[in-house]
Amino acid sequence: MPPLPKAQPSTVTAIYQAYEAANQHYDSLGISVGEIATECDRALWYGFRWASQPEVIDGRKLSIFRTGDRWEEVLVSDLERIGVEVWGQQNRVRLIGGHLRGKIDGICQGLPEAPKTIHLCEFKSSNDKGFKEITKKGCKKAKPLHYGQCQIGMHALGLSRALYMVVNKNDDSRYVERIEYDAEWCLRALARAQRIIESFDPPSRISEDPEFFGCRFCKHHAVCHTGAEPRLTCRSCIHATPEMSGDAHWSCSRWSKPLSVDEQKQACGTHLWLPGFIDGEQIDANEEEEWIEYRLRSGEIWRDGVTD
Ligand code: SF4
Ligand code: SF4
């Protein structure tokens, strides 16, 4: 018989639980700038439409996030120590009506390599394996999501260079890369994001195979590949539209009104699923009576909406 695993000391359990209790689950109001370079259009659409339940993050992982926040502060003081001026930490990025959104880590000037150039700052902490990969291949190839975050940050702030600074959590080595603004990359990324935001249908999958590597760890795997029921919110309703004016505003055509975030989370009794969320084909609909009928994958006929 293999040795029994040691029980986790109560103190450690209590610490992890305290992190979990303090953690606020929130839905992202739009597509995060840090995810803009995600390979799968459909994953971004599902995220934007709140298709899956928010991820439950365990206490140990939350502690890793807090450590990452502390490293950001250390990297700012590293720069200040060598005479670099840093400002604008946590300035907001809002694009495409606020539906593409995020925060920057800062802006700096006075780098020894280019003292006059103002840079966007992007700070990261990494394990040894990730750090070696970044050192070998550079940000664009090793960490495309970070590269996208730098590009869109520069675009939003009208800057031409980003300082990508990474610390190796194992041995405190630092990696620094100056990334040049790529207007073409940004325009393509923004056009793609706009298409995803404005689409009422889920975009194509990156693979039809649920075992495909890129799908296996996707948080929308169940909804996308196994027909799991998505979350019922206004964002999955045929009557909801993301508005292009304001800051991530949504409206409802059924009730002709804007939708607050709380209303979007609750939905209402006249919710009608966007057909792309149903695991089957639409076979009939009646606009006046507010129903849509489907033949489900199982062969069963199912009517969504008011039926009496
Ligand atoms: S499971 Fe695969 S195809 Fe579906 S959203 Fe995720 S990455 Fe895209
Ligand atoms: S009909 Fe109801 S569920 Fe649909 S968008 Fe309007 S308020 Fe939300």
XYZ file of C-alpha atoms and ligand atoms in Angstrom:
324
model
C 0.000 0.000 0.000
C 1.436 3.452 -0.889
C 2.003 5.803 2.086
C -1.085 7.819 2.977
C -0.765 11.516 2.057
C -0.092 13.756 5.068
C -3.075 15.789 6.198
C -2.768 19.532 5.548
C -2.142 21.386 8.854
C -5.222 23.288 10.044
C -3.295 26.572 10.022
C -2.555 26.229 6.303
C -6.167 25.303 5.588
C -7.358 28.335 7.572
C -5.009 30.667 5.650
C -6.201 29.377 2.260
C -9.810 29.680 3.401
C -9.203 33.272 4.505
C -7.897 34.110 1.011
C -10.958 32.475 -0.517
C -13.358 34.311 1.806
C -11.767 37.665 0.956
C -11.849 37.015 -2.774
C -14.600 38.801 -4.643
C -16.008 36.909 -7.603
C -16.836 39.327 -10.291
C -17.771 39.095 -13.933
C -15.549 40.955 -16.303
C -17.622 43.711 -17.868
C -15.949 43.197 -21.226
C -13.070 41.527 -23.039
C -9.944 42.019 -20.978
C -6.965 43.635 -22.726
C -4.890 40.805 -21.230
C -6.930 38.264 -23.202
C -7.138 40.054 -26.530
C -4.483 37.785 -28.083
C -6.368 34.608 -27.061
C -6.236 32.264 -30.021
C -9.932 31.252 -30.052
C -12.568 33.833 -31.126
C -15.271 31.647 -29.648
C -13.630 31.602 -26.199
C -13.588 35.428 -26.212
C -17.243 35.514 -27.291
C -18.272 33.063 -24.540
C -16.381 35.159 -21.985
C -18.018 38.360 -23.211
C -21.457 36.701 -23.085
C -20.849 35.269 -19.554
C -21.490 31.757 -20.858
C -19.744 29.874 -18.030
C -19.848 30.234 -14.259
C -17.007 32.417 -12.862
C -13.978 30.286 -12.034
C -13.581 29.216 -8.407
C -9.989 30.038 -7.453
C -8.438 28.185 -4.530
C -6.629 29.956 -1.698
C -3.126 28.901 -2.714
C -3.607 30.285 -6.233
C -5.039 33.524 -4.810
C -1.893 33.821 -2.695
C 0.198 33.505 -5.896
C -1.788 36.414 -7.409
C -1.103 38.556 -4.313
C 2.608 37.728 -4.620
C 2.443 38.907 -8.238
C 0.966 42.235 -7.036
C 3.836 42.644 -4.572
C 6.364 41.961 -7.330
C 4.818 44.787 -9.364
C 5.611 47.172 -6.499
C 9.178 45.846 -6.305
C 9.728 46.345 -10.043
C 8.463 49.939 -9.815
C 10.915 50.638 -6.992
C 13.705 48.930 -9.008
C 13.130 51.466 -11.774
C 12.921 54.393 -9.358
C 16.162 53.205 -7.722
C 17.985 53.814 -11.034
C 16.377 57.213 -11.589
C 13.487 56.223 -13.845
C 10.270 58.148 -13.250
C 7.154 55.939 -13.022
C 3.564 57.159 -12.957
C 0.026 56.245 -14.025
C -0.118 52.877 -12.241
C -3.590 51.404 -12.699
C -4.661 53.956 -15.357
C -7.586 52.520 -17.259
C -7.790 51.360 -20.880
C -11.229 51.625 -22.505
C -11.758 50.838 -26.188
C -14.716 49.790 -28.406
C -17.346 51.450 -26.211
C -15.591 50.197 -23.069
C -16.233 46.572 -24.060
C -12.476 46.056 -24.410
C -10.997 47.088 -21.096
C -8.133 46.802 -18.647
C -5.592 48.616 -16.493
C -1.981 49.416 -17.183
C 0.905 48.762 -14.780
C 2.331 52.243 -15.337
C 4.121 54.677 -17.621
C 7.816 55.491 -17.298
C 10.522 57.766 -18.613
C 14.275 57.868 -18.114
C 15.319 54.321 -19.069
C 19.095 54.123 -19.594
C 18.562 52.728 -23.143
C 16.228 55.565 -24.237
C 16.097 58.337 -21.608
C 13.680 60.603 -23.485
C 11.169 57.999 -24.656
C 7.988 57.508 -22.669
C 7.213 53.796 -22.228
C 4.153 51.853 -21.179
C 5.130 49.503 -18.313
C 4.086 45.874 -18.190
C 5.375 43.987 -15.139
C 5.211 40.219 -14.734
C 6.551 37.610 -12.335
C 7.252 34.136 -13.663
C 8.353 30.694 -12.587
C 11.745 29.471 -13.757
C 10.424 27.533 -16.757
C 8.367 30.466 -18.065
C 11.223 32.904 -17.437
C 13.676 30.804 -19.456
C 11.167 30.584 -22.294
C 10.737 34.384 -22.318
C 14.507 34.928 -22.227
C 15.003 32.537 -25.123
C 12.137 33.539 -27.426
C 11.137 37.059 -26.382
C 7.697 38.311 -25.359
C 5.884 38.031 -28.703
C 6.595 34.319 -29.159
C 6.817 33.142 -25.554
C 3.870 35.119 -24.135
C 1.489 36.285 -26.882
C -1.113 37.409 -24.320
C 1.426 39.725 -22.660
C 2.459 41.015 -26.091
C -1.172 41.816 -26.923
C -1.585 43.600 -23.593
C 1.480 45.764 -24.344
C 0.327 46.554 -27.883
C -3.225 47.540 -26.945
C -1.954 49.510 -23.934
C 0.393 51.506 -26.198
C -2.392 52.004 -28.730
C -4.844 53.299 -26.121
C -2.314 55.703 -24.606
C -0.713 56.819 -27.878
C 2.745 55.510 -26.917
C 5.394 54.073 -29.232
C 7.313 51.789 -26.831
C 6.532 49.411 -23.986
C 8.857 48.240 -21.251
C 8.181 44.546 -20.630
C 9.864 43.618 -17.364
C 9.773 40.129 -15.871
C 11.206 38.745 -12.660
C 12.093 35.094 -12.116
C 10.400 34.121 -8.836
C 12.958 31.348 -8.293
C 16.146 33.417 -8.301
C 15.155 37.105 -8.670
C 16.749 37.493 -12.154
C 15.248 40.315 -14.193
C 14.366 40.313 -17.895
C 13.757 43.551 -19.781
C 12.526 43.989 -23.339
C 11.550 47.179 -25.128
C 8.620 46.428 -27.413
C 7.869 48.602 -30.410
C 4.273 49.669 -31.158
C 2.867 47.755 -34.108
C -0.069 49.731 -35.547
C -1.028 46.993 -37.984
C -1.176 44.348 -35.243
C -3.379 46.625 -33.138
C -5.787 47.517 -35.931
C -6.234 43.837 -36.759
C -6.747 42.943 -33.077
C -9.275 45.761 -32.585
C -11.224 44.820 -35.720
C -11.361 41.221 -34.471
C -12.500 42.296 -30.990
C -15.203 44.533 -32.476
C -16.464 41.664 -34.657
C -16.662 39.369 -31.598
C -18.381 42.009 -29.456
C -21.003 42.771 -32.109
C -21.705 39.158 -33.044
C -24.965 37.503 -31.973
C -23.607 34.093 -32.990
C -20.709 32.165 -31.477
C -17.683 32.293 -33.810
C -16.157 29.023 -35.112
C -14.280 26.717 -32.769
C -10.498 26.416 -33.046
C -11.128 22.672 -33.139
C -14.158 20.361 -33.308
C -12.210 17.829 -31.231
C -12.958 18.221 -27.489
C -9.583 16.604 -26.778
C -7.689 19.210 -28.823
C -4.889 20.598 -26.647
C -6.078 24.237 -26.881
C -9.586 23.208 -25.798
C -8.778 20.862 -22.933
C -7.969 23.654 -20.466
C -10.478 26.212 -21.804
C -12.929 27.431 -19.150
C -15.768 27.204 -21.697
C -15.070 23.581 -22.650
C -18.305 22.219 -21.164
C -20.572 24.776 -22.870
C -18.654 24.598 -26.135
C -18.119 20.884 -26.604
C -20.425 18.892 -24.333
C -23.714 20.781 -24.616
C -23.647 21.954 -20.970
C -26.262 24.624 -20.247
C -24.764 28.125 -20.251
C -25.433 30.684 -17.517
C -28.785 32.386 -17.842
C -28.135 36.138 -17.932
C -29.142 38.990 -20.220
C -25.911 38.474 -22.110
C -27.181 35.157 -23.486
C -30.570 36.666 -24.428
C -31.617 37.480 -27.985
C -32.939 40.890 -26.838
C -29.643 42.216 -25.385
C -27.243 44.403 -27.341
C -23.828 45.776 -26.331
C -23.981 49.522 -26.976
C -21.067 51.297 -28.617
C -21.444 54.562 -26.697
C -20.589 54.889 -23.018
C -18.559 52.523 -20.849
C -19.585 48.898 -21.497
C -23.277 49.727 -21.709
C -25.903 47.138 -22.685
C -29.540 47.619 -23.638
C -32.651 45.460 -23.902
C -34.854 45.745 -27.004
C -37.698 43.755 -25.320
C -38.179 46.384 -22.619
C -36.546 49.304 -24.527
C -34.192 50.230 -21.710
C -30.568 50.245 -20.686
C -29.448 47.303 -18.519
C -27.485 47.744 -15.300
C -24.869 45.110 -14.450
C -27.131 43.693 -11.708
C -30.051 43.439 -14.119
C -27.831 41.681 -16.651
C -26.843 39.092 -14.036
C -30.434 38.404 -13.042
C -32.081 38.367 -16.488
C -35.916 38.389 -16.582
C -38.824 36.053 -17.279
C -38.878 36.869 -20.994
C -35.290 35.729 -21.563
C -34.884 33.991 -24.931
C -31.641 32.147 -25.603
C -29.514 33.327 -28.499
C -29.892 30.354 -30.876
C -26.103 29.855 -30.943
C -26.274 28.743 -27.303
C -28.692 25.906 -28.030
C -27.270 22.488 -28.827
C -29.607 21.860 -31.753
C -31.167 23.507 -34.826
C -33.851 26.164 -34.901
C -36.974 24.860 -36.681
C -39.667 27.446 -35.947
C -40.271 30.793 -34.224
C -43.123 33.195 -33.441
C -42.097 36.777 -32.754
C -45.501 37.864 -31.449
C -45.820 34.968 -29.023
C -42.132 35.214 -28.203
C -40.943 31.664 -28.672
C -38.346 29.801 -30.690
C -38.544 26.062 -31.329
C -35.538 23.768 -31.724
C -34.765 20.179 -32.612
C -32.147 19.318 -30.009
C -29.142 17.123 -30.731
C -30.972 14.307 -28.927
C -33.841 14.579 -31.444
C -36.233 16.056 -28.879
C -38.311 19.099 -29.931
C -37.994 21.944 -27.422
C -39.653 25.356 -27.316
C -37.876 28.269 -25.655
C -39.975 31.191 -24.451
C -43.518 32.063 -23.430
C -45.776 29.124 -24.268
C -49.183 29.969 -22.800
S -13.330 24.749 -25.945
Fe -11.921 25.140 -27.685
S -13.205 25.828 -29.388
Fe -14.417 25.955 -27.499
S -14.195 28.051 -26.811
Fe -12.646 26.868 -25.746
S -10.819 26.987 -27.040
Fe -12.544 27.653 -28.283
S -35.636 40.334 -22.209
Fe -35.092 40.095 -20.057
S -33.356 38.678 -20.108
Fe -33.607 39.472 -22.163
S -32.221 41.217 -22.293
Fe -34.235 41.983 -21.706
S -34.176 42.064 -19.477
Fe -32.527 40.731 -20.130
